[in-house]
Amino acid sequence: MTDATQLHALRGRRILIAKPGLDGHDVGAKVIALALRDAGAEVIYTGLRKSPEYIARVAVEEGVDAVGLSVLSGSHRELVADTVNYLRRAGATGVRVFVGGTIPAEDLEYLRSLGVRGIYTSAMPLDDVVASVAQALAEQTT
Amino acid sequence: MSSAPRSPLDRAALGRMLTRIANAGGRAALHELIEPPARGARRIGITGAPGTGKSTLMRCLAAASLAQGRRVGVVAVDPSSPYSHGAILGDRIRMGEVVGHPEFYFRSLASRSAHDGLADNLADILCAMEQHDFDELLVETVGVGQAELAVRALVDCVVLVLMPESGDQVQAMKAGVLEISDVFVVNKADLPGAGQIAAQVGDVVGLRRYEAGQWVPPVILASQHDAASHQAVAKAIEAYFAWRRNRNNETACRRARAAYHAQSLIHQRIEELLAELPSATFDLPLREVHRRLVTRLSADLDASIPPTQEAYVDVR
Ligand code: B12
Ligand SMILES: Nc1nc2c(ncn2[C@@H]2O[C@H](COP(=O)(O)OP(=O)(O)OP(=O)(O)O)[C@@H](O)[C@H]2O)c(=O)[nH]1
Ligand SMILES: [Mg+2]
């Protein structure tokens, strides 16, 4: 995807970037927040160490289109499952979930089975990450 | 405070509703106007230059109101990039523990096409929130320069937050935001120079002429870790509302809101139409550009905006 099409790919989209659990690695979350903003998204960042319950509450309160979880602690299986559950309980219908961080290949299938729409590691170029998120959100509205 | 039973806050419904309203274009919004409920919330605007501590102060004010049993809603606006249209909505980070309170609701907004310190569709967003039984709504503006005075129309009480080293600002603001503010907070009083700013603002306030019974805005020194200073701000706001209750200026207030509401929708629509015009249009003489814009604007009317049902007396 060229820069020109990326520029407004996420215009008008509201995306919550959240760091569940206890790890303090926030560089990736911030890099992603800025990249999504530069593609036109309105990004809310929760800050570090938020519980899945808190993240779900913020997601419904802010009426977001998507929640992006950044996890580099190795606890992504539990944290993502919990967040998805709380989102459901909080009545967040139609909210897409994305996950990034240190996610080994063997966990991709499990995360997808939870309904996660896209899973990203630092191996993927940033532009491709943004394009993939934009595409998944575009599918939602059609 | 209010002991009457009310339905629990439906966060998911309100969250979805506000997203829908925020996404309405300047024309679509006219079809879905939100009626203000009979009993609105009291509305407090928090404004001031970037980084003066508006969000932090708002957290303290919200905590005080929640402790009194109020249902409190916050709307915080951050600027949209004019290039990418994206935004980082960062005010929520300052809310700390009040975010967990069952009677607290926080909404981040991007300014979108608004350039007045507020956000597109904010008038409707506030009315929609009022339908959820809030006692108090706090509105944080984009960090303002000097010209963004629109918040005055949408709220009852304007709190201007200053901080040390904004001395030049005080000079520049004399004719603008200083005149529309009801309470002045000189924040970060833990830093040197706060007293000086307070004195400067006090001078400006003191030089103005007040009629008998007019509200004289207080100047309050405050800082993050000084709970007593936040109580002083909360008390000043209470005093302002007590004064206001006896003023009977509801009609003027309602008219100002209606005027702002109309103006903001037209502004948004014009931004949309400007973006739709082929860029070569702007090579034409200005009068022609103007004519095309106005023609498109009135085409909206002919095409889709039904005349109101009731017969209105010509108000002239
Ligand atoms: C820098 C770093 C630190 C810094 C963190 C500074 C900070 N404020 O972030 C410091 C030195 C503090 C640190 C400390 C620790 N670290 Co460390 N750290 C790293 C390191 C080297 C790089 C992380 C990084 O910033 N990468 C750059 C960013 C841009 O990449 P990223 O986060 O992966 O994000 C990208 C993608 O994943 C994706 N993405 C990420 N999130 C999201 C979200 C969404 C929605 C989307 C769409 C995409 C997306 O997009 C980003 C851009 O490409 C990694 C090793 C590695 N290769 O990952 C270890 C690593 C993460 N750390 C590790 C560990 C164990 C620790 C410590 C526990 C102790 C230790 N052994 O050092 C402490 C704990 C700190 C804490 N409080 O949690 C382990 C984690 C093991 C695991 N996952 O099972 C790693 C993997 C190293 C290793 N191989 O052992 N660490
Ligand atoms: N020293 C000092 N710092 C403060 C005080 N209040 C807030 N701050 C700091 O000032 C910075 C900005 O605070 P915010 O509350 O985000 O300010 P804001 O006006 O909402 O900022 P914008 O929304 O970006 O315009 C933060 O780093 C706060 O910790 C205070 O009383 N004293
Ligand atoms: Mg703020």
Coordinates of C-alpha atoms and ligand atoms in Angstrom, one line a residue:
Chain A
M1 CA 0.0 0.0 0.0
T2 CA 1.3 3.4 -0.9
D3 CA 1.7 6.3 1.5
A4 CA -1.1 8.2 -0.2
T5 CA -3.7 5.5 0.4
Q6 CA -2.4 4.8 4.0
L7 CA -2.8 8.5 4.9
H8 CA -6.5 8.5 5.5
A9 CA -7.1 4.7 5.7
L10 CA -8.3 5.0 9.3
R11 CA -10.0 8.4 9.2
G12 CA -12.8 8.6 11.8
R13 CA -11.9 5.3 13.4
R14 CA -11.6 5.2 17.2
I15 CA -9.0 2.7 18.5
L16 CA -8.1 1.9 22.1
I17 CA -4.5 0.9 22.6
A18 CA -4.1 -0.9 25.9
K19 CA -1.4 -2.7 27.9
P20 CA -3.0 -5.4 30.0
G21 CA -1.0 -7.2 32.7
L22 CA 2.2 -6.3 34.4
D23 CA 4.8 -5.9 31.8
G24 CA 6.3 -2.4 31.4
H25 CA 7.4 -2.7 27.7
D26 CA 5.5 0.3 26.3
V27 CA 7.6 1.2 23.3
G28 CA 5.7 -1.0 20.8
A29 CA 2.3 0.3 22.1
K30 CA 3.4 3.9 21.6
V31 CA 4.9 3.3 18.2
I32 CA 1.6 1.6 17.1
A33 CA -0.5 4.4 18.6
L34 CA 1.4 7.0 16.6
A35 CA 1.4 5.0 13.4
L36 CA -2.4 4.5 13.6
R37 CA -2.8 8.2 14.3
D38 CA -0.8 9.1 11.3
A39 CA -3.1 6.9 9.2
G40 CA -6.0 9.0 10.5
A41 CA -7.2 7.1 13.5
E42 CA -8.3 8.6 16.8
V43 CA -6.2 6.7 19.4
I44 CA -6.9 6.4 23.1
Y45 CA -4.0 5.0 25.1
T46 CA -4.7 3.6 28.5
G47 CA -1.2 3.7 30.0
L48 CA 0.6 0.7 31.5
R49 CA -0.7 -2.2 33.7
K50 CA -4.4 -2.1 33.1
S51 CA -6.7 -5.0 34.0
P52 CA -8.8 -6.7 31.3
E53 CA -11.9 -5.6 33.1
Y54 CA -10.8 -2.0 33.1
I55 CA -9.8 -2.2 29.4
A56 CA -13.3 -3.5 28.5
R57 CA -15.0 -0.8 30.4
V58 CA -13.0 1.9 28.7
A59 CA -13.7 0.3 25.3
V60 CA -17.5 0.5 25.7
E61 CA -17.4 3.9 27.3
E62 CA -15.3 5.4 24.5
G63 CA -17.4 3.6 21.9
V64 CA -14.3 2.4 20.0
D65 CA -14.2 0.4 16.8
A66 CA -11.2 -1.6 17.9
V67 CA -9.1 -2.6 20.9
G68 CA -5.4 -3.2 20.3
L69 CA -3.6 -5.1 23.1
S70 CA 0.1 -5.0 23.4
V71 CA 1.7 -7.8 25.4
L72 CA 5.4 -8.6 25.8
S73 CA 5.2 -10.5 29.1
G74 CA 4.4 -14.0 27.7
S75 CA 1.0 -14.0 29.4
H76 CA -0.9 -13.1 26.2
R77 CA -3.1 -16.3 26.2
E78 CA -4.7 -15.5 29.6
L79 CA -4.8 -11.7 29.1
V80 CA -6.3 -11.8 25.7
A81 CA -8.9 -14.4 26.7
D82 CA -9.9 -12.4 29.8
T83 CA -10.2 -9.1 27.8
V84 CA -12.4 -10.7 25.2
N85 CA -14.6 -12.1 27.9
Y86 CA -15.0 -8.8 29.7
L87 CA -15.7 -7.1 26.4
R88 CA -18.5 -9.5 25.7
R89 CA -19.9 -9.0 29.2
A90 CA -19.7 -5.2 29.0
G91 CA -21.8 -5.3 25.8
A92 CA -19.1 -4.4 23.4
T93 CA -20.7 -5.7 20.2
G94 CA -18.8 -5.2 16.9
V95 CA -15.5 -4.2 18.6
R96 CA -12.6 -5.8 16.8
V97 CA -9.6 -7.0 18.8
F98 CA -5.9 -6.9 17.7
V99 CA -2.9 -8.2 19.5
G100 CA 0.8 -7.3 19.2
G101 CA 4.1 -8.0 21.0
T102 CA 6.1 -11.2 21.7
I103 CA 3.6 -13.8 20.4
P104 CA 5.2 -17.1 19.4
A105 CA 3.8 -18.7 16.2
E106 CA 2.3 -21.7 18.2
D107 CA -0.1 -19.3 19.9
L108 CA -1.6 -17.7 16.8
E109 CA -4.3 -20.3 16.3
Y110 CA -5.4 -20.1 19.9
L111 CA -5.7 -16.3 19.8
R112 CA -7.6 -16.5 16.5
S113 CA -10.0 -18.9 18.1
L114 CA -10.8 -16.2 20.6
G115 CA -11.9 -13.9 17.8
V116 CA -8.7 -11.9 17.5
R117 CA -8.6 -10.2 14.1
G118 CA -4.9 -9.6 13.7
I119 CA -1.7 -10.6 15.5
Y120 CA 1.5 -8.7 15.0
T121 CA 5.1 -9.0 16.1
S122 CA 8.1 -6.7 15.5
A123 CA 9.0 -8.9 12.4
M124 CA 6.2 -7.2 10.4
P125 CA 6.9 -3.8 8.8
L126 CA 4.9 -1.0 10.4
D127 CA 3.1 0.0 7.2
D128 CA 1.9 -3.5 6.7
V129 CA 0.6 -3.6 10.3
V130 CA -1.4 -0.4 9.7
A131 CA -2.7 -1.6 6.4
S132 CA -3.8 -4.9 7.9
V133 CA -5.7 -3.1 10.7
A134 CA -7.3 -0.8 8.3
Q135 CA -8.5 -3.6 6.1
A136 CA -9.9 -5.6 9.0
L137 CA -11.9 -2.5 10.1
A138 CA -13.2 -1.9 6.6
E139 CA -14.5 -5.4 6.4
Q140 CA -16.5 -4.8 9.5
T141 CA -18.7 -2.1 7.9
T142 CA -19.5 -4.0 4.8
Chain B
M1 CA -27.1 15.0 46.9
S2 CA -29.9 13.8 44.6
S3 CA -31.6 11.0 46.5
A4 CA -34.2 10.3 43.8
P5 CA -33.7 6.8 42.3
R6 CA -32.3 6.8 38.8
S7 CA -31.5 4.1 36.4
P8 CA -28.0 2.8 36.4
L9 CA -25.6 4.3 33.8
D10 CA -25.8 2.3 30.6
R11 CA -22.2 2.8 29.5
A12 CA -22.4 0.6 26.4
A13 CA -25.5 2.4 25.1
L14 CA -24.2 5.8 25.8
G15 CA -20.8 4.9 24.3
R16 CA -22.4 3.8 21.0
M17 CA -24.7 6.7 20.9
L18 CA -21.9 9.2 21.3
T19 CA -19.9 7.6 18.6
R20 CA -22.8 7.8 16.3
I21 CA -23.4 11.5 17.0
A22 CA -19.7 12.3 16.7
N23 CA -19.7 10.7 13.3
A24 CA -22.7 12.6 11.9
G25 CA -21.8 14.9 9.1
G26 CA -22.9 18.6 9.2
R27 CA -26.1 17.8 7.2
A28 CA -27.0 14.5 8.8
A29 CA -26.7 16.0 12.2
L30 CA -29.7 18.3 11.5
H31 CA -31.9 15.2 11.1
E32 CA -31.0 13.7 14.4
L33 CA -30.9 16.7 16.7
I34 CA -30.9 15.7 20.3
E35 CA -33.5 17.4 22.4
P36 CA -32.1 18.8 25.6
P37 CA -34.0 17.2 28.5
A38 CA -36.1 19.3 30.8
R39 CA -33.6 19.1 33.6
G40 CA -30.1 19.5 32.2
A41 CA -26.9 18.9 34.0
R42 CA -24.9 21.8 35.4
R43 CA -22.1 22.3 32.9
I44 CA -18.6 23.4 33.8
G45 CA -16.0 24.2 31.1
I46 CA -12.3 23.8 31.9
T47 CA -10.1 25.8 29.5
G48 CA -6.5 27.1 29.3
A49 CA -3.2 26.7 27.5
P50 CA -1.8 23.3 26.8
G51 CA -0.3 21.5 29.8
T52 CA -1.5 23.9 32.5
G53 CA -3.1 21.0 34.3
K54 CA -6.7 21.1 33.1
S55 CA -7.2 17.3 33.2
T56 CA -5.5 16.9 36.5
L57 CA -7.7 19.6 38.0
M58 CA -10.8 18.0 36.4
R59 CA -10.0 14.7 38.1
C60 CA -10.0 16.5 41.5
L61 CA -13.2 18.3 40.8
A62 CA -14.9 15.2 39.6
A63 CA -13.8 13.3 42.7
A64 CA -15.2 16.0 44.9
S65 CA -18.6 15.9 43.1
L66 CA -18.7 12.1 43.1
A67 CA -18.1 12.2 46.9
Q68 CA -21.3 14.3 47.1
G69 CA -23.3 11.7 45.3
R70 CA -23.4 13.4 41.9
R71 CA -23.3 11.5 38.7
V72 CA -20.5 13.1 36.8
G73 CA -19.7 13.0 33.1
V74 CA -16.5 14.3 31.5
V75 CA -15.9 15.3 27.9
A76 CA -12.3 16.0 27.0
V77 CA -11.2 17.3 23.6
D78 CA -7.8 16.9 22.0
P79 CA -6.8 18.3 18.6
S80 CA -7.1 16.4 15.3
S81 CA -4.2 16.7 12.9
P82 CA -5.3 18.8 9.9
Y83 CA -3.2 16.5 7.7
S84 CA -3.9 13.0 8.7
H85 CA -7.1 13.8 10.7
G86 CA -5.7 11.5 13.3
A87 CA -5.5 12.3 17.0
I88 CA -4.0 11.0 20.2
L89 CA -6.7 11.3 22.9
G90 CA -4.6 11.5 26.0
D91 CA -6.6 13.2 28.7
R92 CA -8.0 10.0 30.1
I93 CA -4.6 9.0 31.4
R94 CA -4.9 11.8 34.1
M95 CA -8.1 10.5 35.5
G96 CA -6.6 8.0 37.9
E97 CA -8.8 6.2 40.2
V98 CA -12.1 8.1 39.6
V99 CA -12.4 6.1 36.3
G100 CA -13.6 3.1 38.4
H101 CA -16.4 5.0 40.1
P102 CA -19.9 3.7 39.1
E103 CA -21.3 7.2 38.7
F104 CA -18.4 8.5 36.5
Y105 CA -18.3 8.5 32.8
F106 CA -15.4 9.8 30.6
R107 CA -15.4 10.5 26.9
S108 CA -12.5 11.5 24.8
L109 CA -13.2 13.5 21.7
A110 CA -11.1 14.6 18.7
S111 CA -11.8 18.2 17.6
R112 CA -12.2 17.1 13.9
S113 CA -13.1 20.1 11.8
A114 CA -13.8 22.4 14.8
H115 CA -11.2 25.1 15.3
D116 CA -12.7 26.7 18.3
G117 CA -11.3 24.6 21.1
L118 CA -14.3 22.3 21.0
A119 CA -15.3 19.3 18.8
D120 CA -17.7 18.7 16.0
N121 CA -21.2 17.9 17.2
L122 CA -20.4 18.7 20.8
A123 CA -23.7 20.5 21.4
D124 CA -25.6 17.3 20.6
I125 CA -23.1 15.2 22.5
L126 CA -23.8 17.1 25.7
C127 CA -27.5 16.9 25.2
A128 CA -27.3 13.2 24.7
M129 CA -25.3 12.8 27.9
E130 CA -27.9 14.8 29.8
Q131 CA -30.5 12.2 28.8
H132 CA -28.5 9.8 31.0
D133 CA -29.2 11.8 34.2
F134 CA -25.9 13.4 34.8
D135 CA -25.9 16.0 37.6
E136 CA -22.7 17.5 36.3
L137 CA -20.8 17.7 33.0
L138 CA -17.2 18.8 32.8
V139 CA -15.9 19.9 29.4
E140 CA -12.1 20.1 28.9
T141 CA -11.3 22.2 25.8
V142 CA -8.3 21.8 23.5
G143 CA -5.4 23.7 25.0
V144 CA -6.5 27.2 23.9
G145 CA -4.5 30.1 22.6
Q146 CA -6.5 33.3 23.1
A147 CA -9.3 33.3 20.6
E148 CA -11.2 30.1 21.4
L149 CA -14.2 31.4 23.3
A150 CA -16.9 29.0 22.1
V151 CA -17.0 27.0 25.3
R152 CA -18.7 30.0 26.9
A153 CA -21.9 29.2 24.9
L154 CA -22.1 25.5 25.8
V155 CA -21.4 25.6 29.6
D156 CA -22.7 27.5 32.6
C157 CA -19.4 28.1 34.3
V158 CA -16.0 28.7 32.7
V159 CA -12.9 27.8 34.7
L160 CA -9.7 29.2 33.2
V161 CA -6.5 27.3 34.2
L162 CA -3.2 29.3 34.2
M163 CA 0.2 28.4 35.4
P164 CA 3.4 30.1 36.3
E165 CA 5.4 31.5 33.4
S166 CA 2.2 32.3 31.6
G167 CA 2.8 36.0 32.3
D168 CA 2.9 37.1 28.7
Q169 CA -0.2 35.1 28.1
V170 CA -2.0 37.1 30.7
Q171 CA -1.1 40.3 28.8
A172 CA -2.3 38.8 25.6
M173 CA -5.5 37.4 27.0
K174 CA -6.8 40.5 28.5
A175 CA -9.5 41.1 25.9
G176 CA -10.4 37.4 25.3
V177 CA -10.6 34.4 27.5
L178 CA -10.1 36.5 30.6
E179 CA -13.4 38.2 30.0
I180 CA -15.4 35.1 29.6
S181 CA -14.1 33.2 32.6
D182 CA -16.0 32.9 35.9
V183 CA -13.3 31.3 38.0
F184 CA -9.5 31.7 37.6
V185 CA -7.2 29.0 38.8
V186 CA -3.5 29.6 38.9
N187 CA -2.3 26.0 38.9
K188 CA 1.1 24.5 39.7
A189 CA 1.3 26.9 42.7
D190 CA 4.1 24.6 43.9
L191 CA 6.3 26.2 41.2
P192 CA 7.8 29.6 41.6
G193 CA 6.0 32.6 40.0
A194 CA 2.4 31.5 40.7
G195 CA 1.8 34.4 43.1
Q196 CA 2.9 36.8 40.4
I197 CA 0.5 35.4 37.9
A198 CA -2.3 35.5 40.4
A199 CA -1.5 39.1 41.1
Q200 CA -1.6 40.0 37.4
V201 CA -4.9 38.3 36.8
G202 CA -6.2 40.0 40.0
D203 CA -5.2 43.3 38.5
V204 CA -7.1 42.6 35.3
V205 CA -10.2 41.5 37.2
G206 CA -9.8 44.5 39.6
L207 CA -9.7 47.0 36.8
R208 CA -13.0 45.9 35.4
R209 CA -16.2 47.7 36.4
Y210 CA -18.8 45.5 38.0
E211 CA -22.4 46.4 38.5
A212 CA -24.0 45.8 41.9
G213 CA -24.8 42.1 42.1
Q214 CA -22.6 41.1 39.3
W215 CA -20.3 38.1 39.7
V216 CA -16.7 39.0 40.4
P217 CA -14.5 36.0 39.3
P218 CA -12.2 34.8 42.1
V219 CA -8.5 34.0 41.5
I220 CA -7.5 30.8 43.3
L221 CA -4.0 29.3 43.7
A222 CA -4.0 25.5 43.3
S223 CA -1.7 22.6 43.0
Q224 CA -1.8 18.9 42.3
H225 CA -1.0 17.7 45.8
D226 CA -2.9 20.3 47.8
A227 CA -6.4 19.0 48.4
A228 CA -7.4 22.1 50.2
S229 CA -6.8 24.1 47.0
H230 CA -9.2 21.9 45.1
Q231 CA -11.8 22.3 47.8
A232 CA -11.4 26.1 47.3
V233 CA -11.9 25.7 43.6
A234 CA -15.0 23.5 44.1
K235 CA -16.4 26.0 46.6
A236 CA -15.9 28.9 44.2
I237 CA -17.8 26.9 41.5
E238 CA -20.6 26.3 44.0
A239 CA -20.7 30.0 44.9
Y240 CA -20.9 30.8 41.2
F241 CA -23.9 28.4 40.7
A242 CA -25.6 29.8 43.8
W243 CA -25.2 33.3 42.3
R244 CA -26.4 32.2 39.0
R245 CA -29.6 30.6 40.3
N246 CA -30.9 34.0 41.3
R247 CA -30.0 35.6 38.0
N248 CA -32.7 34.3 35.8
N249 CA -30.7 34.5 32.6
E250 CA -32.0 31.2 31.3
T251 CA -33.4 32.7 28.2
A252 CA -30.2 34.4 27.2
C253 CA -28.2 31.3 27.9
R254 CA -30.6 29.1 25.8
R255 CA -30.3 31.6 22.9
A256 CA -26.5 31.6 23.1
R257 CA -26.4 27.8 22.9
A258 CA -28.8 27.7 20.0
A259 CA -26.8 30.3 18.1
Y260 CA -23.6 28.4 18.8
H261 CA -25.2 25.1 17.8
A262 CA -26.4 26.5 14.4
Q263 CA -23.0 28.2 13.8
S264 CA -21.0 25.0 14.6
L265 CA -23.1 22.8 12.2
I266 CA -22.8 25.3 9.4
H267 CA -19.1 25.6 10.0
Q268 CA -18.7 21.8 9.9
R269 CA -20.8 21.6 6.7
I270 CA -18.7 24.3 5.0
E271 CA -15.5 22.4 5.9
E272 CA -17.1 19.3 4.2
L273 CA -18.1 21.3 1.1
L274 CA -14.7 22.9 0.8
A275 CA -13.1 19.4 0.8
E276 CA -15.6 18.3 -1.8
L277 CA -14.9 21.1 -4.3
P278 CA -12.4 20.2 -7.0
S279 CA -9.2 21.9 -6.1
A280 CA -9.1 24.0 -9.3
T281 CA -12.2 25.8 -8.0
F282 CA -9.9 27.8 -5.9
D283 CA -8.2 29.3 -9.0
L284 CA -11.5 31.1 -9.7
P285 CA -12.2 34.6 -8.5
L286 CA -13.1 34.6 -4.8
R287 CA -16.7 35.8 -5.6
E288 CA -17.2 32.7 -7.7
V289 CA -15.8 30.4 -5.1
H290 CA -18.1 32.0 -2.6
R291 CA -21.1 31.6 -4.9
R292 CA -20.4 27.9 -5.5
L293 CA -20.1 27.3 -1.8
V294 CA -23.3 29.1 -0.9
T295 CA -25.1 27.4 -3.7
R296 CA -24.1 24.0 -2.4
L297 CA -25.0 24.9 1.1
S298 CA -28.5 26.0 0.1
A299 CA -28.9 22.9 -2.1
D300 CA -28.7 21.0 1.2
L301 CA -31.8 22.8 2.3
D302 CA -33.8 22.2 -0.8
A303 CA -32.9 18.6 -1.0
S304 CA -33.3 17.3 2.4
I305 CA -34.1 19.5 5.3
P306 CA -37.8 19.5 5.9
P307 CA -39.3 22.8 7.1
T308 CA -40.3 22.6 10.8
Q309 CA -43.8 21.5 11.4
E310 CA -44.9 24.2 13.8
A311 CA -45.6 27.6 12.6
Y312 CA -43.1 30.0 14.2
V313 CA -44.0 33.5 14.9
D314 CA -41.6 35.8 13.0
V315 CA -39.3 36.9 15.7
R316 CA -37.6 39.8 14.0
Ligands
B12_1 C1 13.5 -2.8 25.3 C2 13.2 -4.0 26.1 C3 13.1 -3.8 27.5 C4 13.2 -2.4 28.1 C5 11.7 -1.9 28.0 C6 11.7 -0.3 27.9 C7 10.3 0.1 27.7 N1 9.9 1.2 28.4 O1 9.5 -0.5 26.9 C8 13.6 -2.8 29.6 C9 15.1 -2.8 29.7 C10 13.0 -1.9 30.7 C11 13.1 -4.2 29.7 C12 12.9 -4.9 30.9 C13 12.5 -6.2 31.0 N2 12.3 -7.1 30.0 CO1 12.5 -6.6 28.1 N3 12.8 -6.4 26.3 C14 13.1 -5.3 25.6 C15 13.3 -5.8 24.1 C16 14.8 -5.9 23.9 C17 12.7 -4.9 23.1 C18 11.3 -4.5 23.3 C19 10.9 -3.3 22.4 O2 10.8 -2.2 22.8 N4 10.9 -3.6 21.1 C20 10.6 -2.5 20.1 C21 9.1 -2.4 19.8 C22 8.8 -1.3 18.8 O3 8.6 -3.7 19.4 P1 7.4 -4.4 20.0 O4 7.1 -4.0 21.3 O5 7.5 -5.9 19.7 O6 6.2 -3.8 19.1 C23 6.1 -4.1 17.7 C24 5.2 -5.3 17.4 O7 5.2 -6.3 18.3 C25 3.8 -4.7 17.2 N5 3.0 -4.4 18.3 C26 3.2 -4.4 19.6 N6 2.1 -4.1 20.3 C27 1.1 -4.0 19.4 C28 -0.2 -3.7 19.6 C29 -1.1 -3.6 18.5 C30 -2.5 -3.3 18.7 C31 -0.5 -3.9 17.2 C32 -1.4 -3.8 16.0 C33 0.8 -4.1 17.0 C34 1.6 -4.2 18.1 O8 4.1 -3.4 16.6 C35 5.3 -2.9 17.1 C36 6.1 -2.2 16.1 O9 6.6 -3.0 15.1 C37 12.6 -7.2 24.1 C38 13.2 -8.2 23.1 C39 12.4 -8.2 21.9 N7 13.0 -8.6 20.8 O10 11.2 -8.0 21.8 C40 12.8 -7.6 25.6 C41 11.8 -8.6 26.2 C42 10.4 -8.1 25.8 N8 12.0 -8.4 27.6 C43 11.9 -9.4 28.3 C44 12.0 -9.5 29.7 C45 11.9 -10.9 30.3 C46 12.2 -8.4 30.5 C47 12.3 -8.3 32.0 C48 11.3 -9.1 32.8 C49 13.7 -8.7 32.6 C50 14.7 -8.9 31.6 N9 15.1 -10.2 31.5 O11 15.2 -8.0 31.0 C51 12.2 -6.8 32.3 C52 10.7 -6.5 32.8 C53 10.3 -5.1 32.6 C54 8.9 -4.9 33.0 N10 8.6 -4.0 33.9 O12 8.0 -5.5 32.5 C55 11.5 -10.6 27.4 C56 10.1 -11.1 27.5 C57 9.9 -12.6 27.5 C58 8.6 -13.0 27.1 N11 7.8 -12.3 26.4 O13 8.2 -14.1 27.4 C59 12.0 -10.1 26.0 C60 11.2 -10.7 24.9 C61 13.5 -10.4 25.9 C62 13.8 -11.9 25.8 N12 14.0 -12.5 24.7 O14 13.9 -12.6 26.9 N13 13.0 -4.8 28.5
LIG2 N1 4.2 20.9 39.3 C1 2.9 20.7 39.0 N2 2.7 19.9 37.9 C2 1.4 19.7 37.6 C3 0.3 20.1 38.4 N3 -0.9 19.8 37.9 C4 -0.6 19.1 36.7 N4 0.8 19.0 36.6 C5 1.5 18.4 35.5 O1 1.4 19.1 34.3 C6 1.4 18.2 33.2 C7 0.1 18.4 32.4 O2 -1.0 18.1 33.1 P1 -2.4 17.9 32.5 O3 -3.4 17.8 33.6 O4 -2.4 16.8 31.5 O5 -2.6 19.3 31.7 P2 -3.7 19.7 30.6 O6 -3.9 21.1 30.7 O7 -4.9 18.8 30.7 O8 -2.9 19.3 29.3 P3 -3.4 19.2 27.7 O9 -4.7 18.5 27.8 O10 -2.3 18.5 27.0 O11 -3.6 20.7 27.3 C8 1.4 16.8 33.8 O12 2.8 16.4 33.7 C9 1.0 17.0 35.2 O13 1.5 16.0 36.1 C10 0.6 20.9 39.6 O14 -0.2 21.3 40.4 N5 1.9 21.1 39.8
MG3 MG -5.7 17.5 29.3

